Coordinates of C-alpha atoms and ligand atoms in Angstrom, one line a residue:
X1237 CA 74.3 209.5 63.1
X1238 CA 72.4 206.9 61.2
X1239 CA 74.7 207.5 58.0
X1240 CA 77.6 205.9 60.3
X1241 CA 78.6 202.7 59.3
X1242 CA 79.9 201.2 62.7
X1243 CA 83.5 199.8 62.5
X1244 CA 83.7 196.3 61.9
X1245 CA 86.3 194.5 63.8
X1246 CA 87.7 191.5 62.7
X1247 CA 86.2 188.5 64.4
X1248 CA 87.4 187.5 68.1
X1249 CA 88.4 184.0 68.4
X1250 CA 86.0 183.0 71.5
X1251 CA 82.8 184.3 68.4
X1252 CA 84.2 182.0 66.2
X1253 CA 84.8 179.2 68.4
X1254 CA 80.9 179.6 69.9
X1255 CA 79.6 179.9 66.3
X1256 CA 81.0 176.6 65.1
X1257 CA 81.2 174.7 68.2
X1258 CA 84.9 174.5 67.9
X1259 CA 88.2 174.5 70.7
X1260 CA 89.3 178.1 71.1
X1261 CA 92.7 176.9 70.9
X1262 CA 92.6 175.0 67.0
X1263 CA 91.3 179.1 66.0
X1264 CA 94.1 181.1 63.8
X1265 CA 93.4 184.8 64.0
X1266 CA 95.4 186.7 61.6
X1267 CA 92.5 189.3 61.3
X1268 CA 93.5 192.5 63.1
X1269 CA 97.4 193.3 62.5
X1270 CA 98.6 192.3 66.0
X1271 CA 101.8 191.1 67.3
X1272 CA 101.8 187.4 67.1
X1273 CA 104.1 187.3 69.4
X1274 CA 102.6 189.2 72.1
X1275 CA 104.7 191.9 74.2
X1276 CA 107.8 192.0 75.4
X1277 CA 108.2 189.7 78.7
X1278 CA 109.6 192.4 80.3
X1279 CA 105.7 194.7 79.6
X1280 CA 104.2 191.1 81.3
X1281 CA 106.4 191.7 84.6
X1282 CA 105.5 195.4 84.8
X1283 CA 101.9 194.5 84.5
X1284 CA 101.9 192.1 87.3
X1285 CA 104.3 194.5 89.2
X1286 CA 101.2 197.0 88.5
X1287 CA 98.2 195.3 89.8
X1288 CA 99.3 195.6 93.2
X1289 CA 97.9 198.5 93.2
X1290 CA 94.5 198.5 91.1
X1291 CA 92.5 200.8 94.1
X1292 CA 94.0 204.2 93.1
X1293 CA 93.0 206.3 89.6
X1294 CA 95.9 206.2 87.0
X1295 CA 98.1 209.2 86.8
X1296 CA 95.8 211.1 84.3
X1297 CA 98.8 212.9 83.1
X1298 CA 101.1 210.1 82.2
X1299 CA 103.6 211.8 83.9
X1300 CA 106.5 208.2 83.5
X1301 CA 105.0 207.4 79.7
X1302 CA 105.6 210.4 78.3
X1303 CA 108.9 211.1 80.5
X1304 CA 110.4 207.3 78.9
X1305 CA 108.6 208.3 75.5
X1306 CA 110.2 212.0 75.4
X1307 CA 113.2 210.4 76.2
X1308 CA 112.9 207.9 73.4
X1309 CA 112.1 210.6 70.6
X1310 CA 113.9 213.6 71.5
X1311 CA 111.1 215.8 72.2
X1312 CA 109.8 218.0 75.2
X1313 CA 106.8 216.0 77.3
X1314 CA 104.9 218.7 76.8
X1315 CA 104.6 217.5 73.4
X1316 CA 103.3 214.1 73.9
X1317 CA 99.4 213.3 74.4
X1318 CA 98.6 210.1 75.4
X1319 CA 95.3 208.2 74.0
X1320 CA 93.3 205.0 74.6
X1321 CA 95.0 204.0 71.8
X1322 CA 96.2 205.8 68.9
X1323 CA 92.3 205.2 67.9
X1324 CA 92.0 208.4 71.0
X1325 CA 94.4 210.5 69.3
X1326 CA 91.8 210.6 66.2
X1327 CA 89.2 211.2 68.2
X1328 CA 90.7 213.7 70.1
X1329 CA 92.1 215.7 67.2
X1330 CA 88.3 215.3 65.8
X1331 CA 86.8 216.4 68.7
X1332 CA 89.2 219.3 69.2
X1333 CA 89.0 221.0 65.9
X1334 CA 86.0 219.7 63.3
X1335 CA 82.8 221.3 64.0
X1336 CA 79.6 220.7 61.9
X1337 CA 80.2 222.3 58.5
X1338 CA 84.2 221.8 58.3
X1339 CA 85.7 219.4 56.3
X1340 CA 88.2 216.4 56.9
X1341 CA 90.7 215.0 53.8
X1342 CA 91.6 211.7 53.9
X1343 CA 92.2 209.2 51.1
X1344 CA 90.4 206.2 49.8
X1345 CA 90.8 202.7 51.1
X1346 CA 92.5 204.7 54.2
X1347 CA 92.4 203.4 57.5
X1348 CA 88.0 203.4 58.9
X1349 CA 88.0 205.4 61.3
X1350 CA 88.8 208.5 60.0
X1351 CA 85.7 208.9 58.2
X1352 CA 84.1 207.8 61.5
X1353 CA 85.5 210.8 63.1
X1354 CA 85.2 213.1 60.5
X1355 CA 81.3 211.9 60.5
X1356 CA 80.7 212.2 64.3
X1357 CA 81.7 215.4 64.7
X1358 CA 78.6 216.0 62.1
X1359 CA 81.7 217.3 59.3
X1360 CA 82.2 216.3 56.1
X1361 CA 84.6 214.0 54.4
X1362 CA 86.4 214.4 51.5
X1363 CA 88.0 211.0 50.1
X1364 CA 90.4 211.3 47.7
X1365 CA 90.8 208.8 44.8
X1366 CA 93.4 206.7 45.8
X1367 CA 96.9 206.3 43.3
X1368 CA 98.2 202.4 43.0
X1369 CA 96.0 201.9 45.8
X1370 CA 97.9 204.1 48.1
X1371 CA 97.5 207.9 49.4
X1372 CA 97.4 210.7 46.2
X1373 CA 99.4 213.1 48.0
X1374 CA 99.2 215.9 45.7
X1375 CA 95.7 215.1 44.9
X1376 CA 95.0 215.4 48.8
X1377 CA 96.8 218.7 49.0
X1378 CA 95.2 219.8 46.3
X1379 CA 91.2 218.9 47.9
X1380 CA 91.9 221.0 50.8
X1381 CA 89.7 223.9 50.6
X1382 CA 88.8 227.0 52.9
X1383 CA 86.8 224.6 55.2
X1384 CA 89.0 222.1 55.6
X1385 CA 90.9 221.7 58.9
X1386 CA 92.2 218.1 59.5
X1387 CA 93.8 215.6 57.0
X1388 CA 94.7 212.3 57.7
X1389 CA 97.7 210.4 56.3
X1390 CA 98.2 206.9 57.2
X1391 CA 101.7 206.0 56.6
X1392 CA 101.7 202.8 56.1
X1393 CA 98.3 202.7 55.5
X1394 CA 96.0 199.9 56.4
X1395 CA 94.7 198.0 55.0
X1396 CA 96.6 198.3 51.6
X1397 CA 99.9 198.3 52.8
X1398 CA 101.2 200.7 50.9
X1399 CA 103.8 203.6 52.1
X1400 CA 105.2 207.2 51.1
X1401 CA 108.8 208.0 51.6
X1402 CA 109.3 210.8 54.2
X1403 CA 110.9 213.3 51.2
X1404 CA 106.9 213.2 49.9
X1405 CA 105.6 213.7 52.8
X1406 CA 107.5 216.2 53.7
X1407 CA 106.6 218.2 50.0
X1408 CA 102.8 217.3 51.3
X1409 CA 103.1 219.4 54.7
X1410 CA 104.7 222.0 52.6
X1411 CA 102.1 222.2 50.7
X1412 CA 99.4 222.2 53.5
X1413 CA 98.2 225.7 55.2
X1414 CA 99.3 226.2 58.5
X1415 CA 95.8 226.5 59.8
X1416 CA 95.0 222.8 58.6
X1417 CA 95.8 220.1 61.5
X1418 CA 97.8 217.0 59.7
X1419 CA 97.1 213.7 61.3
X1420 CA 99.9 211.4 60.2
X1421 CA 98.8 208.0 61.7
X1422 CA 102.5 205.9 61.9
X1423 CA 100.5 202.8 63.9
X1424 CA 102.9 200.4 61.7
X1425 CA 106.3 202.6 61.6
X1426 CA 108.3 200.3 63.8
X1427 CA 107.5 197.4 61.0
X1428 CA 109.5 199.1 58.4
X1429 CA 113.2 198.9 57.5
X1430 CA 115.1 201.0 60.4
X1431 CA 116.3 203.2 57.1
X1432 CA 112.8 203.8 56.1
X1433 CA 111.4 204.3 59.8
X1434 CA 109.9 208.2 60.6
X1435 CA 111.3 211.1 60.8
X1436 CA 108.2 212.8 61.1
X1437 CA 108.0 213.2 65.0
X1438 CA 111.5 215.4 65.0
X1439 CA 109.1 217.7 62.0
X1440 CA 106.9 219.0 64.7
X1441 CA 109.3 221.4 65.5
X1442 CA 108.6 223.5 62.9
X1443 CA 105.2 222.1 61.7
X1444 CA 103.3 223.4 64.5
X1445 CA 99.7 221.8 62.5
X1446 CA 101.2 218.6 62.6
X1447 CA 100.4 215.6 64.9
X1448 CA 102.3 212.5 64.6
X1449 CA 100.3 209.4 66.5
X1450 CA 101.7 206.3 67.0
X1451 CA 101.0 203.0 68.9
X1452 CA 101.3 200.7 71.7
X1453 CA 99.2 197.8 69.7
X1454 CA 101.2 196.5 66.8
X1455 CA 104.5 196.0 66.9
X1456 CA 104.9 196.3 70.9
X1457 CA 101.9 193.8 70.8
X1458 CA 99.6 195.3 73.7
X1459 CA 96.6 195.8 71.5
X1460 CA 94.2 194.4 74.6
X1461 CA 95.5 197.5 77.1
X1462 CA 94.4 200.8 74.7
X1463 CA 97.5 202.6 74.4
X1464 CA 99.0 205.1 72.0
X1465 CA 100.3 208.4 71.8
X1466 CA 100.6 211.8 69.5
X1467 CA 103.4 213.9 69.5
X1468 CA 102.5 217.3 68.8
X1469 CA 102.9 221.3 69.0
X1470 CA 102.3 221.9 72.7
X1471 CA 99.3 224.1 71.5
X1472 CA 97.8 221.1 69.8
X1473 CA 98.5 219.2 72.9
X1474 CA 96.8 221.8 75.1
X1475 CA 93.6 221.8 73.2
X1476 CA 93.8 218.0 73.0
X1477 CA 93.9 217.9 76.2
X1478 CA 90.8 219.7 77.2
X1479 CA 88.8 217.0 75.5
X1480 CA 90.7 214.3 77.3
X1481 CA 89.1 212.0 79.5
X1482 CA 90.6 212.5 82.6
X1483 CA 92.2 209.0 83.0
X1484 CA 92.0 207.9 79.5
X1485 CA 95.0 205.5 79.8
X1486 CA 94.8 202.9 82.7
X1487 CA 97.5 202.3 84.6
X1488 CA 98.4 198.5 83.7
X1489 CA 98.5 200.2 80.2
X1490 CA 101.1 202.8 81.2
X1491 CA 103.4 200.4 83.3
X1492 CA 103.1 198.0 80.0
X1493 CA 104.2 200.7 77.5
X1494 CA 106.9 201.9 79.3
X1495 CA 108.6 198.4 79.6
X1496 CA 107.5 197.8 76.0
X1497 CA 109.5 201.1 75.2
X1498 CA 112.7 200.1 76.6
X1499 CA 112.7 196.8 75.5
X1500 CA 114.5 197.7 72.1
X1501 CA 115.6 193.9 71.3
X1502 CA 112.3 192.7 71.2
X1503 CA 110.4 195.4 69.2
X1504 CA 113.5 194.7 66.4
X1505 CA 113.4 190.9 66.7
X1506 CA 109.3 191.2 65.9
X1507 CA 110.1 193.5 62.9
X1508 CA 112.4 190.9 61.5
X1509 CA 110.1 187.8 62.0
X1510 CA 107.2 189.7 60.5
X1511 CA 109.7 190.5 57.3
X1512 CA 110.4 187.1 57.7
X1513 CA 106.5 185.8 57.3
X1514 CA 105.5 188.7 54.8
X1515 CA 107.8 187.1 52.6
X1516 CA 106.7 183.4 53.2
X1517 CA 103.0 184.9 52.1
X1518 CA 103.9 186.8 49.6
X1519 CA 105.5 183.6 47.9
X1520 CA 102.7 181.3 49.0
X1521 CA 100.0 183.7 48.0
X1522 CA 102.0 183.9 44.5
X1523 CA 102.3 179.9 44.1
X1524 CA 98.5 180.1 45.0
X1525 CA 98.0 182.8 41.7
X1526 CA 96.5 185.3 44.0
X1527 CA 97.4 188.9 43.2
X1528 CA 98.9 191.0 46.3
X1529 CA 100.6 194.3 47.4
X1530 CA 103.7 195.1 48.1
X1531 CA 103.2 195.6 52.1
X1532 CA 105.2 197.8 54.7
X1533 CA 102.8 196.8 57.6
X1534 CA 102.3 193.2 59.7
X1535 CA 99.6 192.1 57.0
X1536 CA 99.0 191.7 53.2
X1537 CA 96.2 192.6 50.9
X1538 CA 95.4 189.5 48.8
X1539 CA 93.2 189.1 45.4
X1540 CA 91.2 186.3 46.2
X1541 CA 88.1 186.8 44.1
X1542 CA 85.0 186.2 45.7
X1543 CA 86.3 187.4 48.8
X1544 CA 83.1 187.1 51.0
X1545 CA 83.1 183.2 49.5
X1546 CA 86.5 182.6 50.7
X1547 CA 86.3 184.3 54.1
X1548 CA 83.5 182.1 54.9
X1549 CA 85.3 178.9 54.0
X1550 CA 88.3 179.8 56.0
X1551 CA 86.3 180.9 59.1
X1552 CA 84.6 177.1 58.7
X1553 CA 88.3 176.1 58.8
X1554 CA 88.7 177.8 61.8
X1555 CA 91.2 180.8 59.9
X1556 CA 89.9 184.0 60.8
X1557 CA 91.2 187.0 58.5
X1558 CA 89.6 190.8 57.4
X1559 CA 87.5 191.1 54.8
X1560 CA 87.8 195.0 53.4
X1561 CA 84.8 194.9 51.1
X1562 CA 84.0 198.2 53.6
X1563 CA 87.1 199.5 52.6
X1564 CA 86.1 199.3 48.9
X1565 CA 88.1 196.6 48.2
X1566 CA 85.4 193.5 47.5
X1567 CA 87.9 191.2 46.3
X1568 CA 90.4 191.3 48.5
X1569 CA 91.1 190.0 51.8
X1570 CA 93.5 191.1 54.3
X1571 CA 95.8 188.8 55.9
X1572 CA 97.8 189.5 59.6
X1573 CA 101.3 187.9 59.3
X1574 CA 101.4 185.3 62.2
X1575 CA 103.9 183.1 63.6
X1576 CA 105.2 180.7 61.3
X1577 CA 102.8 177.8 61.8
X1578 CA 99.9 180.4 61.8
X1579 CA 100.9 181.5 58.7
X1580 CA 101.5 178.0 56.8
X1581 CA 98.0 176.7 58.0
X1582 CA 96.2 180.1 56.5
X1583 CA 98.2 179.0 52.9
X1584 CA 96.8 175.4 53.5
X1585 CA 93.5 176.8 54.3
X1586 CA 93.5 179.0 51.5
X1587 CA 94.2 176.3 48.8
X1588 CA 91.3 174.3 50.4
X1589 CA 89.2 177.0 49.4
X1590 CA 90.5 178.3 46.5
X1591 CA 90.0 174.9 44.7
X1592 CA 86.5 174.4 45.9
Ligands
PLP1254 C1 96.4 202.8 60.5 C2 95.9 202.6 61.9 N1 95.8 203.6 62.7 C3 95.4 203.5 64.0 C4 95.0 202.3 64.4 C5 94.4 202.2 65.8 O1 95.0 201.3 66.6 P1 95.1 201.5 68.2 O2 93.9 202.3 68.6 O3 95.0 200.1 68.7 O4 96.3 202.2 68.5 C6 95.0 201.1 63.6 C7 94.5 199.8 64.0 O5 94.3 198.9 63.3 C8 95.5 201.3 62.3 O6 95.6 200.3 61.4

């Protein structure tokens, strides 16, 4: 336990603003790849629709979530676990299946919590060297030995960015035993291009070691209310579900998600503006002569340098992004596209301390 390095958020705005004495309201967070928009209008009314009744437990089987999310993806409900985020569905598959002595693959610079799992269930991690700084698949294939039994993909992966076509990933669960659970974490898959988007949960089918987990916290912009989901063999499912916690997703949360679900407009209209913004970064970062990524997610991995320098002068500036020197990444800081304005004061803010 004392080998864990505890997660490191990025830095709430109410920290910052007691830290520095300053209005909570001047603060731009673009430090945790949220919605900058927020959720749909329509996941507001459902809320408040919801709280009149905030005596009884949640339905601890999630009966209307994963009836709408079904629905939405084409697959039976007995499919679909839902988690306290998609953060859950790691846990849970972690839980479920590693046991002190097995082994976990994932790759380097992959998203933090898998090694966290991995390392709480007292097994072992194997981190593969990362290609172009994204996932090695046939290098991660090829680590998998007799003790392995989860992998973890993250596709797109934070907090590089970076993305494999579904043609590769399919080759890579070809290539993986049957026995060995694959974790394919899509938290960012509404982001990309509709033509690029998933096809992963309509594999399960005949992947019966696969477990697709997506979110309620990025693009449908309810990060605050813990909600996510895995889509699954109903075998898988079952053993998930005997580490559950009973009521692991509240009630506000499920009201929220399934509002979010149906409200296709908005989901699209935040993927465009964040194409939108990744674009205005990339170019300002570039005029700035900082190095990035190519992205497929709602943030960008930028080259500043001395990254821990420049964090600290844009948190005096009241800009709040993600260091990833924890990631292995020392020189780069990670950047959550915001709304327009958000996004021009971080460039501002950036050239204030880039020149200093
Ligand atoms: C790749 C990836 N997976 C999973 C998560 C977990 O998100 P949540 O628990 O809010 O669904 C995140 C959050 O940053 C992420 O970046």
């Amino acid at each position: 336990m004392r080998g864990i390095a505890p997660y490191v958020p990025g830095k709430p705005i109410e920290e910052l603003a007691r830290e520095l004495d300053l209005d909570p309201a001047t603060i731009v967070k673009l430090a945790s790849n949220e919605n900058p928009r927020g959720p749909s209008p329509k996941a507001i009314g459902a809320i408040a629709d919801a709280v009149a009744d905030l005596t009884r437990y949640p339905d601890g089987n999630g009966f209307a979530l994963r009836a709408a999310l079904a629905l939405h993806h084409g697959v039976a409900p007995e499919r679909i676990v839902l988690g306290n985020g998609s953060n859950d569905i790691l846990e849970l598959v972690s839980q479920a299946f590693l046991t002190p002595g097995d082994e976990a693959v994932y790759a380097q610079h992959a998203f933090a919590v898998y090694p966290l799992a991995t390392h709480a269930r007292g097994a072992k991690g194997i981190e593969v060297p990362a290609r172009d700084y994204g996932h090695d698949l046939d290098a991660m294939a090829a680590a998998i030995t007799p003790r392995t039994r989860v992998v973890f993909v993250a596709n797109p992966n934070n907090p590089t960015g970076t993305w494999a076509a579904p043609s590769k990933v399919a080759a890579f669960l070809d290539a993986v035993p049957r026995d060995v659970v694959v974790v394919l974490d899509e938290a960012y898959d509404e982001y990309l291009d509709e033509a690029d988007q998933s096809p992963a949960i309509g594999w399960v089918v005949r992947h019966a070691n696969l477990v697709v987990s997506r979110t309620f916290s990025k693009a449908y912009g309810l990060a605050a209310l813990r909600v996510g989901y895995g889509v699954m063999d109903p075998s898988v499912a079952d053993m998930l579900n005997r580490v559950r916690q009973p009521f692991n997703v509240n009630a506000l949360a499920q009201a929220a998600a399934i509002a979010a679900l149906a409200d296709t407009d908005y989901v699209a209209e935040s993927a465009r503006l964040n194409r939108q913004g990744l674009e205005r970064l990339e170019e300002g970062l570039a005029t700035l002569g900082v190095a990035t990524l190519p992205s497929h997610g709602n943030f960008i991995l930028a080259r500043v340098g001395d990254a821990a320098r420049i964090y600290a002068d844009l948190l005096r500036q009241g800009v709040i992004v993600r260091p990833v020197a924890g990631y292995g990444l020392p020189e780069w800081l990670r950047i959550t596209v915001g709304l327009p304005a958000e996004n021009e004061r971080f460039l501002a803010a950036l050239a204030l301390a880039l020149n200093r």
